[in-house]
Amino acid sequence: MIQPKKRAMLGAVALGTLSAAAALLAGCSRKDEARPAAAPAPASAVTAAPAEPLKVAFIYVGPVGDAGWTFAHDQGRKAIEAKFGDRIRTTFVEKVPEGPDAERVIRDLVAQGNRLVFATSFGYMDAMEKVARDHPEVRFEHATGYKTSANLRVYEGRFYEDAFIAGVVAGSMTKSGTLGFVGSFPIPEVLRNVNAFTLGAQSVNPKVTTRVVWVNSWFDPPKESEAAQSLINQGADVLLQNTDSSAVLQTAEKNGKHAFGWDSDMSAFAPRAHLASCVLNWGVYYEKAVNDVLNGTWKTEVTKWGTKEGLTDFVKIADVVPADARARVDEIKAGLKAGTFQVFKGPILDNTGKEVLAAGAVADDAWKGGIAFFVKGIDGQVPTGK
Amino acid sequence: MNEIALLVAATLAAGTPLVIAGLGLLINERAGVVNLGAEGMMLIGALAGFAAAHHTGSDALAFVAAAAAGALASALFGWLVIWLNANQYATGLALSLFGSGFSAFVGIGYVGKKLAERPSYAIPGLSDIPLLGGALFRQHPMVYVAVALVAVAIWVLYRTRTGLVLRAIGESPESAHALGYPVRLIRLAAVTVGGALCGVAGAYLSVVYAPLWVEAMVAGRGWIALALTTFATWRPARLLLGAYLFGGVTMLQLHLQASGVQVASQFMSMLPYLAAIVVLVLISRNPAWIRVNMPASLGKPFLPGQ
């Protein structure tokens, strides 16, 4: 009598697993955005009838309502819609899981006639590469990746510039001398930020150390809160996160500590904890990319924009930040814009004491792309899985 | 030592939503109904609770609203599976998907909203005891309520006539029906209580724990609560331990990372699930445990008069 019941339970567990997968699939909802009010048609008879609008698609890893990473990309999408009006038509698919599902979604978007496709998370890299190979007529743009081909190019922000500036503020605000960093995954993009954050803090307060917690997810607000709480419990009093929600900031607020907004302006979430926000204005790059396609000047490139181009910015500095720190922030921003200031400049030691960048040397993009270490002052070791 | 106290405090806070949701599911499974919609009900509860807390500023009202929303969703499920005899597993899955989609849609306006200032929850006097105070007495009241709920559930299930009838229905609805008990109504009541508790657990996440509303924020905790009922072999006290074990392993891995212990974080993230699988295997090795405690009619529809 027992056997069938047990089997029924196993069935329940199996169904549960299946349904979790189904939920993920069903979770990717699609929204076709109506074009904004059509611009008045050009009256001149010389102008040819408006061509078919360029169809542009965006693939997002989170919900557009995450108030962080995906929200910032969607702001960029809205910016190009406003800018180009009738000449383009945008579509986005949100909450696309990184991995095999992404390929299905990208193929689907191509089949629907999109000729410019932006994939906005690192984990879409292999899927983009595969689909790009099969569709030479479509231009593919992948954020934060490194694989390129004739019709696949990559773009990213120099987020580490903001992370460094946040470090300067954190270093001048910390009382315990311990900073906390909530990381998503130990990939170069994120390691660069935690290193820049620590170097920034050490530039004003050489004794600062940073503790890092990895949550192995881009978006899991309760887990981000737990990670922030564990850092605070270990003595960290200024936190930065490289995850997509405002949970870390709100946990800092709850504990009377400080933190930063990341990806978008998060000052409203935690008026007392918020020191400043590191924001991304993707619109400036999306405008360039659409122009490249419309003008026929699109070519494979690796674009890395930051403070200078206006893709990243450090905004809403709180009143509690001392004046000398603000002055230093302005100085660094001006230096970045003029090209006279470098975030990664030797000598840089890793946290085992090994020199990773010689004195006086300036890091090139290959160096920045290959970061797999913690700089001196960060506790612990980069997880390698070995 | 103080770090251990903080770890205990964090464990209790992390385990609480699992205790509450798991207990609700345990109660409706004791009556013979499997509700796989836990994730959806928690999300609906999380949204209802967040909305109520946002508009009224009251945590108590938030939990009441969340319980009502969870109960409503589960009552719908109950009507489908108890009266219309829809397949419990399929309907539960549908409720789960519906709950995540519905809460995301209705909750658009609450994304990015924040709740009013939280008061301190430290219990005067007790919270100043060295170590113990920091570990146990600076929690949100809901953490203690969760433990109290487990105690109440144990008392009701094993010490009262209501509990006896509930368990009898879970074992043999036909016999209970023959004795004149309204099997369907009692099952509906159990399902509704389960839904209400799932709603409260969701609100704990959105009102106390995170506290914020974003879609899909429950992030799989409903499924963990479902697994916990099997893990606990349908015994409330074991469920409490299981939930804290799971919360503890989750928090321990974050604390170890924060203190710079040299273990791959990917491995650490796996630990809570590994622990759950190991315990499930150990339990399954002893068929008597399952045989004694698993409600015999679990997941089976009951058709009176057949």
XYZ file of C-alpha atoms in Angstrom:
692
model
C 0.000 0.000 0.000
C 2.917 2.300 0.680
C 4.638 2.091 -2.671
C 2.048 3.913 -4.797
C 1.846 6.731 -2.271
C 5.563 7.194 -2.249
C 5.539 7.304 -5.983
C 2.830 9.934 -5.884
C 5.034 12.041 -3.644
C 8.003 11.640 -5.966
C 5.704 12.741 -8.738
C 4.820 15.797 -6.734
C 8.457 16.688 -6.249
C 9.211 16.125 -9.930
C 6.257 18.285 -10.893
C 7.448 20.959 -8.548
C 10.807 21.036 -10.259
C 9.205 21.075 -13.669
C 6.898 23.863 -12.702
C 9.786 25.950 -11.435
C 11.258 25.613 -14.905
C 7.901 26.383 -16.452
C 7.616 29.462 -14.282
C 10.946 30.653 -15.598
C 9.814 30.141 -19.158
C 6.465 31.737 -18.609
C 8.178 34.533 -16.751
C 9.655 36.029 -19.881
C 6.904 38.275 -20.929
C 7.020 40.239 -24.096
C 5.910 43.764 -24.589
C 5.693 45.589 -27.822
C 5.941 49.241 -27.096
C 3.759 51.493 -29.138
C 5.680 54.219 -30.823
C 5.419 57.614 -29.176
C 3.258 60.209 -30.859
C 4.353 60.215 -34.458
C 6.544 63.090 -35.494
C 4.968 65.279 -38.173
C 5.728 63.776 -41.568
C 8.261 65.764 -43.563
C 6.325 67.948 -45.977
C 9.071 68.234 -48.550
C 8.296 66.347 -51.731
C 11.996 65.658 -52.190
C 12.063 63.389 -49.175
C 11.384 59.821 -50.099
C 8.492 58.053 -48.412
C 9.649 56.976 -44.957
C 11.304 53.596 -45.167
C 10.212 50.678 -43.046
C 11.256 51.544 -39.465
C 14.367 49.840 -38.157
C 13.227 47.165 -35.717
C 15.334 47.132 -32.582
C 15.042 44.467 -29.876
C 16.291 44.376 -26.291
C 16.751 41.306 -24.098
C 16.777 41.972 -20.372
C 17.904 39.653 -17.610
C 15.647 41.144 -14.924
C 12.240 42.793 -14.785
C 12.182 46.417 -16.006
C 10.830 47.184 -12.554
C 14.042 46.133 -10.785
C 14.925 49.798 -10.189
C 18.496 48.904 -11.116
C 20.335 47.341 -14.048
C 17.425 46.425 -16.294
C 15.566 49.605 -15.430
C 18.609 51.603 -16.593
C 18.720 49.742 -19.913
C 15.022 50.310 -20.428
C 15.524 54.028 -19.806
C 18.082 53.895 -22.622
C 15.553 52.167 -24.865
C 12.986 54.854 -24.112
C 15.584 57.520 -24.838
C 16.191 56.236 -28.388
C 12.455 55.874 -28.989
C 12.012 59.512 -28.093
C 15.027 60.479 -30.164
C 14.305 58.566 -33.376
C 10.508 58.533 -33.282
C 9.079 56.897 -36.393
C 12.378 55.739 -37.758
C 12.708 52.871 -35.307
C 10.431 50.471 -33.528
C 11.606 48.848 -30.296
C 10.633 45.621 -28.573
C 11.904 44.160 -25.355
C 11.739 40.814 -23.614
C 12.361 40.932 -19.887
C 13.418 38.271 -17.394
C 15.165 36.109 -19.968
C 17.226 33.506 -18.111
C 20.907 33.385 -19.053
C 21.564 30.121 -20.856
C 19.759 28.025 -23.477
C 16.442 29.906 -23.155
C 18.161 33.079 -24.261
C 19.042 31.568 -27.627
C 15.407 30.673 -28.263
C 14.310 34.217 -27.405
C 16.978 35.817 -29.608
C 16.092 33.584 -32.580
C 12.467 34.450 -32.066
C 13.220 38.171 -32.100
C 15.277 37.829 -35.281
C 12.451 35.875 -36.907
C 10.135 38.776 -36.118
C 12.212 41.084 -38.254
C 14.392 42.824 -35.697
C 17.596 43.967 -37.381
C 19.422 45.349 -34.352
C 19.465 43.219 -31.198
C 20.828 44.308 -27.816
C 21.439 41.617 -25.204
C 22.082 43.241 -21.874
C 23.733 40.637 -19.698
C 27.045 38.782 -19.707
C 25.437 35.322 -19.698
C 23.880 35.806 -23.164
C 27.307 35.671 -24.781
C 27.273 32.160 -26.249
C 23.663 32.430 -27.366
C 24.409 35.702 -29.155
C 27.467 34.223 -30.817
C 25.467 31.260 -32.149
C 22.553 33.278 -33.479
C 24.869 35.922 -34.978
C 26.610 33.190 -36.975
C 23.277 32.119 -38.524
C 21.982 35.627 -39.272
C 24.606 37.785 -40.985
C 21.892 40.300 -41.985
C 21.226 41.227 -38.352
C 23.484 43.413 -36.159
C 24.019 42.067 -32.660
C 25.198 44.086 -29.678
C 26.160 42.391 -26.443
C 26.653 44.308 -23.205
C 29.641 43.395 -21.011
C 30.762 40.414 -23.112
C 34.030 39.879 -24.971
C 33.217 37.739 -28.036
C 32.910 39.600 -31.330
C 32.384 38.638 -34.969
C 31.518 40.358 -38.260
C 28.004 41.191 -37.017
C 28.445 40.915 -33.252
C 30.034 43.663 -31.221
C 30.284 44.411 -27.553
C 29.776 47.463 -25.409
C 30.091 48.186 -21.761
C 30.321 50.963 -19.271
C 33.426 51.755 -17.295
C 31.447 51.102 -14.125
C 34.678 50.815 -12.190
C 35.138 54.566 -12.502
C 31.997 55.038 -10.436
C 33.048 52.239 -8.096
C 36.360 54.042 -7.520
C 34.580 57.340 -6.828
C 32.197 55.526 -4.466
C 35.302 54.145 -2.763
C 36.636 57.670 -2.244
C 33.390 58.636 -0.522
C 33.259 55.354 1.435
C 36.861 55.770 2.598
C 36.118 59.211 3.955
C 32.895 58.082 5.653
C 33.848 54.778 7.279
C 34.386 54.747 11.027
C 35.154 51.057 11.408
C 37.668 51.038 8.540
C 35.831 48.045 7.062
C 33.822 48.293 3.858
C 31.427 45.672 2.543
C 30.768 44.587 -1.022
C 27.859 42.409 -2.132
C 28.934 40.743 -5.362
C 26.841 38.842 -7.853
C 29.287 36.510 -9.611
C 33.106 36.506 -9.437
C 33.605 37.540 -13.080
C 36.104 40.199 -14.294
C 33.417 42.889 -14.636
C 32.502 42.563 -10.957
C 36.032 41.926 -9.674
C 37.069 45.159 -11.365
C 34.421 47.022 -9.398
C 35.294 45.606 -5.997
C 38.977 46.317 -6.670
C 38.276 49.856 -7.863
C 36.035 50.470 -4.840
C 38.816 49.358 -2.492
C 41.519 51.350 -4.331
C 39.305 54.448 -4.202
C 38.810 54.065 -0.469
C 42.520 53.461 0.104
C 43.346 56.608 -1.871
C 41.889 58.661 0.976
C 42.281 56.195 3.845
C 45.091 53.654 3.306
C 44.046 51.430 6.231
C 40.642 50.529 4.768
C 39.865 46.868 4.178
C 36.944 45.405 2.216
C 34.990 42.245 2.855
C 33.172 40.570 -0.023
C 30.113 38.311 -0.075
C 28.975 36.607 -3.279
C 25.266 35.873 -3.670
C 25.605 34.070 -7.027
C 22.606 35.858 -8.463
C 21.999 39.206 -10.134
C 18.593 39.657 -8.610
C 17.395 38.048 -5.372
C 16.423 40.875 -2.999
C 16.002 38.761 0.160
C 19.387 37.141 -0.420
C 21.013 40.507 -1.149
C 19.603 41.690 2.199
C 21.008 38.642 3.957
C 24.428 39.229 2.408
C 24.388 42.897 3.429
C 23.333 41.924 6.938
C 26.169 39.443 7.266
C 28.678 42.104 6.131
C 27.287 44.586 8.650
C 27.475 41.915 11.342
C 31.169 41.528 10.525
C 31.806 45.223 11.090
C 31.357 46.779 7.652
C 29.771 50.235 7.878
C 29.741 51.392 4.230
C 28.455 48.982 1.582
C 28.472 48.839 -2.195
C 26.694 46.199 -4.242
C 27.073 44.860 -7.724
C 23.607 43.335 -7.768
C 20.473 44.722 -9.345
C 18.085 45.684 -6.550
C 17.983 48.312 -3.813
C 17.902 45.689 -1.041
C 21.480 46.303 0.123
C 20.829 50.020 0.480
C 17.654 49.358 2.451
C 19.411 46.886 4.735
C 22.040 49.551 5.446
C 19.227 51.986 6.260
C 17.695 49.513 8.685
C 21.029 49.096 10.459
C 21.990 52.765 10.527
C 24.910 52.202 8.113
C 25.706 53.719 4.714
C 25.542 52.441 1.153
C 25.273 53.550 -2.454
C 22.726 53.305 -5.213
C 23.944 51.198 -8.123
C 22.846 51.361 -11.787
C 20.166 53.969 -11.167
C 19.338 56.764 -8.717
C 18.235 54.959 -5.551
C 18.238 57.937 -3.190
C 14.502 57.621 -2.552
C 14.842 54.131 -1.065
C 17.016 55.053 1.895
C 17.289 58.759 2.633
C 19.697 58.340 5.567
C 21.853 55.474 4.296
C 22.215 56.729 0.734
C 25.583 58.406 0.123
C 25.332 58.737 -3.676
C 24.226 56.733 -6.710
C 26.358 55.274 -9.482
C 24.089 55.641 -12.509
C 24.184 54.376 -16.067
C 22.886 56.359 -19.023
C 22.780 53.656 -21.687
C 20.857 55.958 -23.994
C 24.039 57.685 -25.181
C 25.391 54.411 -26.533
C 22.065 53.163 -27.910
C 21.764 56.394 -29.861
C 25.180 55.851 -31.401
C 24.388 52.225 -32.276
C 21.084 53.080 -33.967
C 22.772 55.896 -35.871
C 25.463 53.478 -37.023
C 22.853 51.143 -38.489
C 20.702 53.894 -40.015
C 23.733 55.538 -41.607
C 25.273 52.264 -42.714
C 28.407 52.877 -40.658
C 27.999 49.943 -38.286
C 31.204 47.986 -37.847
C 32.539 45.528 -35.312
C 33.988 47.405 -32.366
C 34.594 47.103 -28.672
C 33.062 50.136 -26.993
C 33.900 51.031 -23.423
C 32.393 54.276 -22.317
C 32.436 55.896 -18.937
C 32.379 59.264 -17.232
C 33.930 60.964 -20.249
C 31.183 59.952 -22.675
C 28.428 60.379 -20.099
C 27.495 56.703 -19.954
C 28.311 56.480 -16.252
C 27.796 59.176 -13.660
C 27.999 59.637 -9.904
C 24.995 61.615 -8.696
C 23.003 62.777 -5.664
C 25.873 63.002 -3.213
C 24.394 63.176 0.292
C 24.855 66.155 2.601
C 26.678 64.023 5.164
C 29.605 63.516 2.797
C 32.397 65.911 3.903
C 33.387 68.777 1.647
C 36.919 67.533 0.993
C 35.541 64.202 -0.260
C 33.160 66.054 -2.592
C 36.031 68.156 -3.876
C 38.036 64.991 -4.498
C 35.067 63.464 -6.368
C 34.818 66.513 -8.634
C 38.562 66.429 -9.209
C 38.467 62.745 -10.228
C 35.472 63.266 -12.506
C 37.212 66.163 -14.227
C 40.367 64.062 -14.556
C 38.416 61.174 -16.080
C 36.759 63.497 -18.573
C 40.065 65.042 -19.545
C 41.750 61.647 -19.720
C 44.347 62.651 -17.128
C 43.141 60.400 -14.314
C 43.535 56.621 -14.267
C 41.709 54.308 -11.879
C 44.103 51.389 -12.304
C 47.588 52.807 -12.116
C 50.621 50.978 -10.725
C 51.869 50.007 -8.350
C 48.976 47.669 -7.560
C 49.500 44.639 -5.348
C 47.087 41.747 -5.059
C 46.077 40.545 -1.612
C 48.855 37.948 -1.505
C 51.393 40.750 -1.895
C 52.240 39.974 -5.517
C 52.685 42.986 -7.795
C 50.037 42.829 -10.517
C 50.712 46.224 -12.075
C 54.189 47.748 -12.036
C 54.804 51.177 -10.541
C 53.900 53.917 -12.985
C 52.206 51.549 -15.448
C 48.639 52.254 -16.577
C 46.295 49.296 -16.991
C 45.188 48.537 -20.560
C 41.875 46.957 -21.488
C 43.390 43.463 -21.646
C 44.602 43.863 -18.072
C 41.218 45.117 -16.916
C 39.411 42.343 -18.751
C 41.538 39.646 -17.165
C 41.222 40.657 -13.528
C 40.939 37.502 -11.440
C 42.396 38.682 -8.133
C 41.599 40.873 -5.172
C 43.803 43.887 -4.575
C 45.594 44.322 -1.256
C 43.103 45.233 1.428
C 40.332 42.835 0.390
C 39.873 39.872 2.689
C 39.555 36.402 1.266
C 40.226 34.898 -2.098
C 38.477 35.021 -5.448
C 36.320 31.894 -5.715
C 37.625 29.836 -8.592
C 35.654 26.648 -8.162
C 38.903 24.680 -8.211
C 31.228 35.141 20.349
C 29.148 38.143 19.443
C 29.364 37.030 15.819
C 27.746 33.737 16.738
C 24.921 35.622 18.439
C 24.421 37.688 15.276
C 24.492 34.523 13.176
C 21.802 32.959 15.357
C 19.716 36.126 15.051
C 20.099 36.127 11.262
C 19.238 32.420 11.100
C 15.988 32.940 12.992
C 15.073 35.856 10.713
C 15.886 33.868 7.558
C 14.067 30.736 8.726
C 10.860 32.495 9.789
C 9.144 32.778 6.376
C 9.891 29.086 5.785
C 8.421 28.162 9.182
C 5.201 30.076 8.521
C 4.655 28.960 4.932
C 5.771 25.400 5.673
C 3.365 25.177 8.596
C 0.477 26.326 6.426
C 1.292 23.717 3.800
C 1.707 21.068 6.473
C -1.793 21.784 7.782
C -3.452 21.467 4.383
C -1.420 18.355 3.562
C -2.513 16.833 6.863
C -6.059 17.139 5.520
C -4.967 15.317 2.373
C -4.603 18.249 -0.040
C -1.312 19.103 -1.759
C -1.110 22.757 -2.760
C 1.855 23.378 -5.041
C 0.783 27.020 -5.351
C 2.846 28.098 -2.337
C 5.132 30.362 -4.361
C 2.183 32.134 -5.967
C 0.323 32.554 -2.689
C 3.445 33.927 -1.023
C 3.854 36.460 -3.824
C 0.223 37.537 -3.603
C 0.616 37.843 0.162
C 3.875 39.745 -0.238
C 2.220 42.272 -2.515
C -0.940 42.618 -0.408
C 1.145 43.041 2.731
C 3.450 45.581 1.142
C 0.527 47.576 -0.254
C -1.242 47.593 3.127
C 1.924 48.589 4.981
C 2.574 51.305 2.428
C -0.890 52.846 2.725
C -1.569 52.367 6.439
C 1.925 52.249 7.945
C 0.831 49.349 10.128
C 2.644 46.015 10.144
C -0.299 44.328 11.849
C -2.697 45.411 9.100
C -0.155 44.311 6.510
C -0.176 40.776 7.889
C -3.968 40.741 8.088
C -4.222 41.856 4.457
C -1.631 39.292 3.386
C -3.438 36.515 5.228
C -6.724 37.515 3.596
C -5.174 37.638 0.128
C -3.455 34.268 0.590
C -6.672 32.758 1.964
C -8.660 34.046 -0.991
C -6.212 32.609 -3.527
C -6.140 29.257 -1.745
C -9.943 29.188 -1.370
C -10.171 29.452 -5.149
C -7.714 26.576 -5.418
C -9.713 24.668 -2.799
C -12.970 25.097 -4.695
C -11.331 23.817 -7.877
C -9.732 20.730 -6.374
C -12.221 19.822 -3.638
C -15.541 20.464 -5.386
C -14.625 20.227 -9.039
C -12.004 17.531 -8.381
C -9.432 19.229 -10.567
C -6.039 17.577 -10.372
C -4.323 18.948 -7.269
C -0.832 19.011 -8.742
C -1.794 20.717 -11.981
C -4.066 23.218 -10.241
C -1.377 23.996 -7.687
C 1.127 24.665 -10.454
C -1.381 26.900 -12.168
C -1.912 28.816 -8.924
C 1.833 29.237 -8.590
C 2.185 30.645 -12.105
C -0.946 32.739 -11.732
C 0.244 34.178 -8.425
C 3.602 35.275 -9.786
C 2.104 36.821 -12.903
C -0.826 38.425 -11.115
C 1.290 39.941 -8.342
C 3.787 41.274 -10.889
C 1.006 42.898 -12.886
C -0.948 44.383 -9.994
C 2.251 45.363 -8.209
C 3.720 47.540 -10.971
C 2.705 50.685 -9.105
C 4.445 49.548 -5.910
C 7.867 48.942 -7.428
C 10.301 51.434 -5.960
C 7.939 52.549 -3.188
C 9.301 52.499 0.315
C 7.800 51.820 3.713
C 7.772 54.175 6.669
C 10.518 54.135 9.272
C 10.756 50.837 11.172
C 10.845 51.032 14.958
C 13.393 49.074 16.988
C 12.127 45.653 17.957
C 14.512 45.122 20.847
C 12.668 43.801 23.896
C 13.534 46.092 26.826
C 15.564 44.276 29.450
C 15.889 40.941 27.684
C 17.762 42.395 24.700
C 20.530 43.635 27.005
C 21.472 40.146 28.207
C 24.966 39.516 26.810
C 24.969 37.193 23.765
C 21.487 35.786 24.355
C 19.939 39.242 24.000
C 21.575 39.861 20.655
C 20.782 36.363 19.436
C 17.148 36.081 20.457
C 15.537 39.286 21.618
C 16.014 41.875 18.883
C 13.734 40.286 16.321
C 10.583 41.398 14.622
C 7.551 40.108 16.594
C 6.700 37.837 13.663
C 9.741 35.686 14.475
C 8.225 34.838 17.866
C 4.748 34.534 16.381
C 6.075 31.864 13.998
C 7.318 29.773 16.912
C 4.044 30.294 18.750
C 2.124 29.198 15.649
C 4.070 25.947 15.553
C 3.244 25.338 19.226
C -0.435 26.044 18.567
C -0.411 23.738 15.542
C 1.116 20.909 17.595
C -1.496 21.375 20.267
C -4.386 21.520 17.815
C -3.217 18.600 15.678
C -2.425 16.194 18.498
C -4.396 17.362 21.516
C -7.778 18.478 20.196
C -10.762 16.871 18.532
C -10.429 19.279 15.590
C -6.895 18.042 14.987
C -8.017 14.427 15.229
C -10.779 14.991 12.661
C -8.356 16.846 10.371
C -5.857 14.003 10.517
C -8.600 11.425 10.082
C -9.690 13.153 6.885
C -6.109 13.115 5.666
C -5.856 9.384 6.389
C -9.246 8.225 5.174
C -11.773 10.747 3.929
C -14.230 7.921 3.244
C -14.293 6.868 6.885
C -14.609 10.448 8.088
C -17.454 10.948 5.634
C -19.152 7.790 6.853
C -18.937 9.154 10.402
C -20.766 12.263 9.249
C -17.953 14.806 9.065
C -18.210 17.441 6.304
C -15.012 16.312 4.592
C -15.060 18.917 1.863
C -15.685 21.867 4.155
C -12.986 20.788 6.556
C -10.555 20.301 3.692
C -11.430 23.764 2.396
C -10.835 25.221 5.858
C -7.408 23.547 6.032
C -6.495 24.781 2.560
C -7.582 28.311 3.456
C -5.530 28.318 6.642
C -2.576 27.090 4.581
C -3.052 29.891 2.067
C -3.376 32.509 4.785
C -0.115 31.387 6.378
C 1.655 31.397 2.994
C 0.391 34.950 2.498
C 1.738 35.986 5.885
C 5.105 34.411 5.049
C 5.224 36.407 1.827
C 4.401 39.612 3.672
C 7.195 38.886 6.139
C 9.594 38.989 3.187
C 8.236 42.169 1.624
C 7.380 44.125 4.790
C 9.987 43.040 7.338
C 12.837 41.210 5.693
C 13.758 42.992 2.453
C 11.605 45.369 2.869
C 10.540 46.238 -0.643
C 8.273 45.002 -3.383
C 9.614 43.727 -6.693
C 8.085 41.028 -8.785
C 9.205 37.455 -8.172
C 10.873 38.554 -4.947
C 9.966 35.351 -3.087
C 12.613 33.748 -5.330
C 11.780 30.080 -4.820
C 11.161 30.075 -1.072
C 7.655 28.681 -1.656
C 9.138 25.561 -3.221
C 11.534 25.194 -0.320
C 8.609 25.427 2.108
C 6.885 22.634 0.148
C 9.967 20.460 0.354
C 10.175 21.170 4.076
C 6.839 19.437 4.749
C 8.237 16.162 3.392
C 11.565 16.898 5.061
C 9.686 17.207 8.352
C 7.611 14.056 7.702
C 4.537 16.207 8.341
C 5.499 16.924 11.974
C 5.366 20.634 12.974
C 8.289 20.478 15.420
C 10.548 18.905 12.794
C 9.378 21.531 10.328
C 10.532 24.262 12.715
C 13.943 22.623 13.004
C 14.161 22.073 9.246
C 13.336 25.689 8.471
C 15.965 26.973 10.897
C 18.465 24.444 9.575
C 17.877 25.727 6.060
C 18.000 29.365 7.161
C 21.109 28.630 9.216
C 23.046 27.009 6.377
C 22.074 29.903 4.080
C 23.260 32.502 6.553
C 26.328 30.516 7.587
C 27.630 30.470 4.036
C 27.206 34.257 3.754
C 28.863 34.809 7.134
C 31.782 32.564 6.271
C 32.284 34.537 3.076
C 32.080 37.854 4.892
C 34.686 36.679 7.376
C 37.032 35.735 4.554
C 36.946 31.926 4.839
C 38.546 30.412 1.747
C 35.797 28.290 0.229
C 34.351 28.698 -3.266
C 31.175 30.753 -2.978
C 29.476 28.589 -5.583
C 29.991 25.595 -3.322
C 28.619 27.542 -0.383
C 25.513 28.548 -2.310
C 24.884 24.875 -2.958
C 25.112 23.904 0.717
C 21.531 24.595 1.860
C 20.132 22.504 -0.967
C 22.711 19.787 -0.402
C 21.718 19.681 3.258
C 18.053 19.392 2.271
C 18.766 16.501 -0.114
C 20.886 14.658 2.428
C 18.180 14.888 5.070
C 15.483 13.838 2.586
C 17.564 10.798 1.635
C 18.083 9.894 5.274
C 14.368 10.163 5.931
C 13.471 8.123 2.865
C 15.840 5.380 3.981
C 13.512 4.740 6.860
C 10.126 3.881 5.316
C 8.513 3.670 8.716
C 8.947 7.417 9.238
C 7.066 8.225 6.096
C 4.503 5.473 6.565
C 3.624 6.616 10.050
C 3.340 10.314 9.268
C 2.391 10.771 5.643
C -1.347 11.425 5.284
C -2.604 8.361 3.422
C -4.998 10.247 1.141
C -2.479 12.948 0.244
C -3.099 14.315 -3.231
C -6.135 12.092 -3.885
C -9.514 13.584 -4.665
C -12.451 12.623 -2.499
C -15.839 12.009 -4.110
C -18.518 11.569 -1.491
C -20.940 8.757 -2.200
C -18.682 6.690 -4.411
